[in-house]
Coordinates of C-alpha atoms in Angstrom, one line a residue:
M1 CA 127.7 96.7 100.4
R2 CA 123.7 97.1 100.4
P3 CA 122.6 100.2 101.8
E4 CA 120.6 99.6 105.1
I5 CA 117.6 101.4 103.9
L6 CA 117.1 98.4 101.4
Y7 CA 117.2 95.8 104.0
P8 CA 113.2 95.4 104.4
L9 CA 112.9 94.7 100.6
F10 CA 115.7 91.8 100.7
A11 CA 113.7 90.1 103.6
P12 CA 112.3 86.6 102.7
I13 CA 108.9 87.1 100.8
S14 CA 107.6 84.5 103.7
V15 CA 107.6 87.8 105.9
L16 CA 104.4 89.2 104.1
P17 CA 101.0 88.7 105.3
G18 CA 99.2 85.6 104.3
L19 CA 102.3 83.6 102.9
G20 CA 102.9 81.1 105.6
P21 CA 104.8 78.2 105.4
R22 CA 102.6 76.5 102.8
L23 CA 102.0 79.4 100.3
A24 CA 105.6 81.0 100.8
P25 CA 106.9 78.5 98.3
L26 CA 104.2 78.9 95.9
A27 CA 104.9 82.9 95.9
E28 CA 108.8 82.3 95.7
R29 CA 108.3 80.1 92.4
L30 CA 106.0 82.7 91.2
A31 CA 108.0 85.9 91.8
G32 CA 111.4 85.0 93.5
P33 CA 112.6 84.7 97.0
H34 CA 112.6 88.2 98.4
V35 CA 110.2 90.9 99.3
A36 CA 111.8 93.1 96.4
D37 CA 110.8 90.4 93.8
L38 CA 107.0 90.9 94.5
L39 CA 107.5 94.4 93.8
W40 CA 108.3 93.8 90.2
H41 CA 105.6 91.1 89.8
L42 CA 103.2 93.6 88.5
P43 CA 99.5 93.3 87.4
A44 CA 98.6 92.0 84.0
A45 CA 94.9 92.7 84.2
V46 CA 92.1 95.0 85.7
V47 CA 88.7 94.3 86.9
D48 CA 86.4 97.3 86.5
R49 CA 83.8 97.2 89.2
R50 CA 82.1 100.7 88.2
F51 CA 79.4 99.1 85.9
R52 CA 76.3 99.6 87.8
P53 CA 73.2 98.4 85.9
G54 CA 69.5 97.6 87.1
A55 CA 69.4 93.9 87.5
A56 CA 66.6 93.6 85.2
E57 CA 69.0 95.3 82.6
A58 CA 72.4 93.7 83.4
P59 CA 74.1 92.0 80.3
S60 CA 75.5 88.3 80.5
G61 CA 79.4 88.2 80.4
R62 CA 80.0 91.7 82.3
I63 CA 81.4 92.4 85.9
A64 CA 78.7 94.5 87.7
T65 CA 78.1 95.8 91.1
F66 CA 74.5 95.9 92.5
R67 CA 72.7 97.1 95.7
V68 CA 70.1 94.7 96.4
T69 CA 67.7 93.7 99.0
V70 CA 67.8 90.1 100.3
E71 CA 64.4 88.5 99.7
R72 CA 64.5 84.6 100.0
H73 CA 67.0 81.7 100.6
W74 CA 67.1 78.2 98.9
P75 CA 69.8 75.8 100.8
A76 CA 71.8 73.6 99.0
G77 CA 70.0 70.1 98.1
R78 CA 71.1 66.7 97.1
G79 CA 72.5 65.6 94.1
G80 CA 74.7 68.8 94.0
R81 CA 72.0 71.3 93.8
P82 CA 73.4 74.8 94.6
G83 CA 72.2 76.9 97.3
V84 CA 70.5 80.1 95.9
V85 CA 70.1 83.4 97.5
L86 CA 67.3 85.5 95.7
C87 CA 67.7 89.3 96.0
A88 CA 66.3 92.2 93.9
D89 CA 66.7 95.9 93.4
A90 CA 64.3 98.4 92.0
S91 CA 64.8 96.9 88.4
G92 CA 64.0 93.4 89.0
P93 CA 65.5 90.1 90.5
L94 CA 69.2 88.9 91.0
R95 CA 70.0 85.4 91.9
L96 CA 73.2 84.8 93.9
V97 CA 74.3 81.1 93.4
F98 CA 76.5 79.3 95.7
F99 CA 78.1 75.4 95.1
H100 CA 79.2 74.0 98.5
G101 CA 77.9 76.8 100.2
K102 CA 77.0 76.2 104.0
G103 CA 73.6 77.2 105.0
D104 CA 74.5 79.1 108.3
W105 CA 77.3 81.0 106.3
L106 CA 74.8 82.1 103.8
A107 CA 72.5 83.4 106.3
K108 CA 75.2 85.5 108.1
Q109 CA 76.5 87.0 105.1
L110 CA 73.1 87.4 103.4
P111 CA 70.4 87.9 106.1
L112 CA 66.8 88.1 105.0
G113 CA 65.5 91.6 104.4
S114 CA 69.3 93.3 104.7
E115 CA 70.7 95.2 102.0
R116 CA 73.8 94.4 100.3
I117 CA 76.7 95.5 97.9
V118 CA 77.3 92.5 95.5
S119 CA 79.9 92.4 92.6
G120 CA 80.8 89.9 90.1
L121 CA 80.3 88.2 86.7
V122 CA 76.6 88.1 85.5
D123 CA 75.1 85.4 83.8
R124 CA 71.6 85.1 83.0
Y125 CA 69.3 81.9 83.9
Q126 CA 65.8 81.7 82.5
G127 CA 65.9 85.3 81.6
E128 CA 66.8 86.4 85.2
A129 CA 70.5 88.0 86.1
Q130 CA 72.5 85.7 88.6
I131 CA 75.8 85.6 89.9
A132 CA 77.7 82.3 90.8
H133 CA 79.8 83.1 93.8
P134 CA 80.0 86.8 93.9
D135 CA 83.3 88.6 94.5
Y136 CA 82.4 90.9 97.1
I137 CA 79.5 90.6 99.4
L138 CA 79.2 94.0 101.7
P139 CA 76.9 95.6 104.0
P140 CA 76.2 99.3 102.5
E141 CA 78.4 100.8 105.4
Q142 CA 81.5 98.9 103.9
E143 CA 80.6 100.1 100.2
A144 CA 83.9 102.3 100.4
E145 CA 86.0 99.0 100.7
L146 CA 84.9 97.7 97.3
P147 CA 87.5 98.7 94.6
E148 CA 86.3 100.3 91.6
I149 CA 89.4 99.0 89.5
E150 CA 91.1 96.0 90.8
A151 CA 94.4 94.8 89.9
V152 CA 94.6 91.4 88.7
Y153 CA 98.2 89.5 89.1
P154 CA 99.8 86.7 87.4
L155 CA 98.8 83.6 89.6
T156 CA 100.3 79.9 90.1
A157 CA 98.0 77.2 91.2
G158 CA 97.4 77.1 94.8
L159 CA 97.6 81.0 95.5
A160 CA 94.4 82.9 95.5
P161 CA 94.2 86.5 94.0
K162 CA 93.2 88.1 97.4
I163 CA 96.3 86.3 99.1
L164 CA 98.9 87.6 96.5
A165 CA 97.2 91.0 96.4
K166 CA 97.7 91.4 100.0
A167 CA 101.0 90.3 100.2
A168 CA 101.9 92.7 97.3
A169 CA 100.4 95.7 99.3
A170 CA 102.5 94.9 102.3
A171 CA 105.6 94.5 99.7
L172 CA 104.9 98.1 98.3
A173 CA 104.4 99.3 102.2
R174 CA 108.0 98.4 102.7
A175 CA 109.3 100.2 99.7
P176 CA 111.3 103.2 101.1
D177 CA 111.3 106.8 99.5
L178 CA 114.5 107.0 97.7
A179 CA 116.4 110.0 97.0
E180 CA 115.9 111.0 93.2
W181 CA 118.9 109.9 90.9
H182 CA 117.6 111.1 87.6
D183 CA 118.0 114.5 86.2
P184 CA 115.1 116.7 87.0
A185 CA 115.1 117.8 83.3
L186 CA 114.6 114.1 82.3
L187 CA 111.9 113.7 84.7
R188 CA 109.9 116.8 83.5
R189 CA 110.5 115.8 79.7
E190 CA 109.1 112.4 80.2
G191 CA 106.5 113.1 82.5
W192 CA 107.6 110.4 85.1
P193 CA 106.7 110.2 88.5
S194 CA 109.1 109.4 91.6
W195 CA 110.5 105.9 92.1
R196 CA 108.2 105.4 94.9
A197 CA 105.1 106.8 93.1
A198 CA 105.9 104.8 90.0
L199 CA 105.6 101.6 92.1
T200 CA 102.4 102.7 93.7
D201 CA 100.8 103.7 90.1
A202 CA 102.2 100.3 88.6
H203 CA 100.3 98.3 91.4
H204 CA 97.2 100.2 91.6
P205 CA 96.3 100.7 87.6
T206 CA 93.4 103.1 87.0
G207 CA 92.6 101.3 83.8
E208 CA 93.8 99.0 80.8
D209 CA 96.1 102.1 79.8
A210 CA 97.9 101.8 82.8
L211 CA 99.2 98.3 82.2
S212 CA 100.7 99.4 78.9
P213 CA 104.7 99.4 78.8
T214 CA 104.4 103.1 77.5
A215 CA 102.5 104.4 80.6
P216 CA 104.6 106.7 82.6
A217 CA 105.0 104.7 85.5
R218 CA 106.2 101.5 83.7
R219 CA 108.4 103.5 81.5
R220 CA 110.1 104.9 84.5
L221 CA 110.4 101.6 86.1
A222 CA 111.9 100.1 83.0
Y223 CA 114.2 102.9 82.5
D224 CA 115.5 102.4 86.0
E225 CA 115.9 99.0 85.9
L226 CA 118.1 99.2 82.5
L227 CA 120.1 102.2 83.8
A228 CA 121.0 100.2 86.7
N229 CA 122.1 97.1 84.6
Q230 CA 124.3 99.3 82.5
L231 CA 126.0 101.1 85.6
A232 CA 126.6 97.6 87.4
L233 CA 128.3 96.4 84.1
A234 CA 130.3 99.5 84.0
L235 CA 131.5 99.1 87.5
V236 CA 132.5 95.3 86.6
R237 CA 134.4 96.6 83.5
R238 CA 136.4 99.1 85.5
R239 CA 137.2 96.9 88.0
L240 CA 138.6 94.4 85.6
K241 CA 140.4 97.1 83.7
D242 CA 142.1 98.5 86.8
A243 CA 143.2 94.9 87.9
P244 CA 147.0 94.4 87.7
G245 CA 148.2 92.2 84.8
R246 CA 150.8 89.8 84.9
A247 CA 154.3 91.1 84.1
F248 CA 156.2 89.2 81.3
A249 CA 160.0 89.5 80.8
A250 CA 160.6 91.9 77.8
D251 CA 163.9 90.5 76.7
G252 CA 162.6 87.6 74.7
G253 CA 163.7 85.2 77.0
L254 CA 160.6 83.3 77.3
R255 CA 159.7 83.6 73.4
R256 CA 163.4 81.8 72.8
R257 CA 162.8 79.1 75.4
L258 CA 159.4 78.4 73.8
L259 CA 160.8 78.0 70.3
E260 CA 163.7 75.9 71.3
G261 CA 161.3 73.5 72.9
L262 CA 159.1 73.2 69.5
P263 CA 160.1 69.6 67.6
F264 CA 159.8 71.5 64.3
A265 CA 161.0 74.6 62.7
L266 CA 158.6 77.5 62.0
T267 CA 157.7 78.2 58.6
G268 CA 158.5 81.6 56.8
A269 CA 154.7 82.9 57.2
Q270 CA 155.0 81.9 61.1
E271 CA 158.2 84.0 61.8
R272 CA 156.6 86.8 59.9
A273 CA 153.6 86.4 61.9
L274 CA 155.6 86.0 65.3

């Protein structure tokens, strides 16, 4: 009988925000059919957005975050020419490139003369830094919403990273605070957090080290899983051991009837084995 406190974790994965009728089957194929399955679908990488160079010094191939002023718009043109928004900080220009970006959307996101926080993968074009389709474009008053360390989950085709991250956060919010089942001495010796805290730490890694199987949060969760499986096997074995067996007559009647029904006589070795 499943404890009632766990009911929210065994709801269908489709109850999580962002996973409607079209995306829920993709998430189910990726993680499993229940909310709990998404709890065990842990991040496989992180994106570090703490690197904040000046635009002039930003190296190609790095994720970086900038505070810039919007200076000019070049709308998308014919022949697949992308839309370009020219920005700059105190050190130099930063070009933001948008393929298939609608002009009115770009004007709303990046008004001329406005300041914006932008973050994404830096490339260089004709010696100038540029970002194609920034991951984040925020007004300065929303800068706190930019995650410095962003978890990256394994994905499947058709499921966007931000949608899955939002669903995972909602699944984590459903996880209850369970009574501790480990010996306090074990937790102190290993330096393990509580179950709820371990889940939170695993879904919000603070760097590459937090992704290691030896990180305290992941070791705690792995130990929980192993111990739970062993206890389940022990319960099954005990039930099988306690089940009544079939009673056979002890007078040798069944053995005698079997031997009399054989169309041959047993050899001496068979008699000894019997």
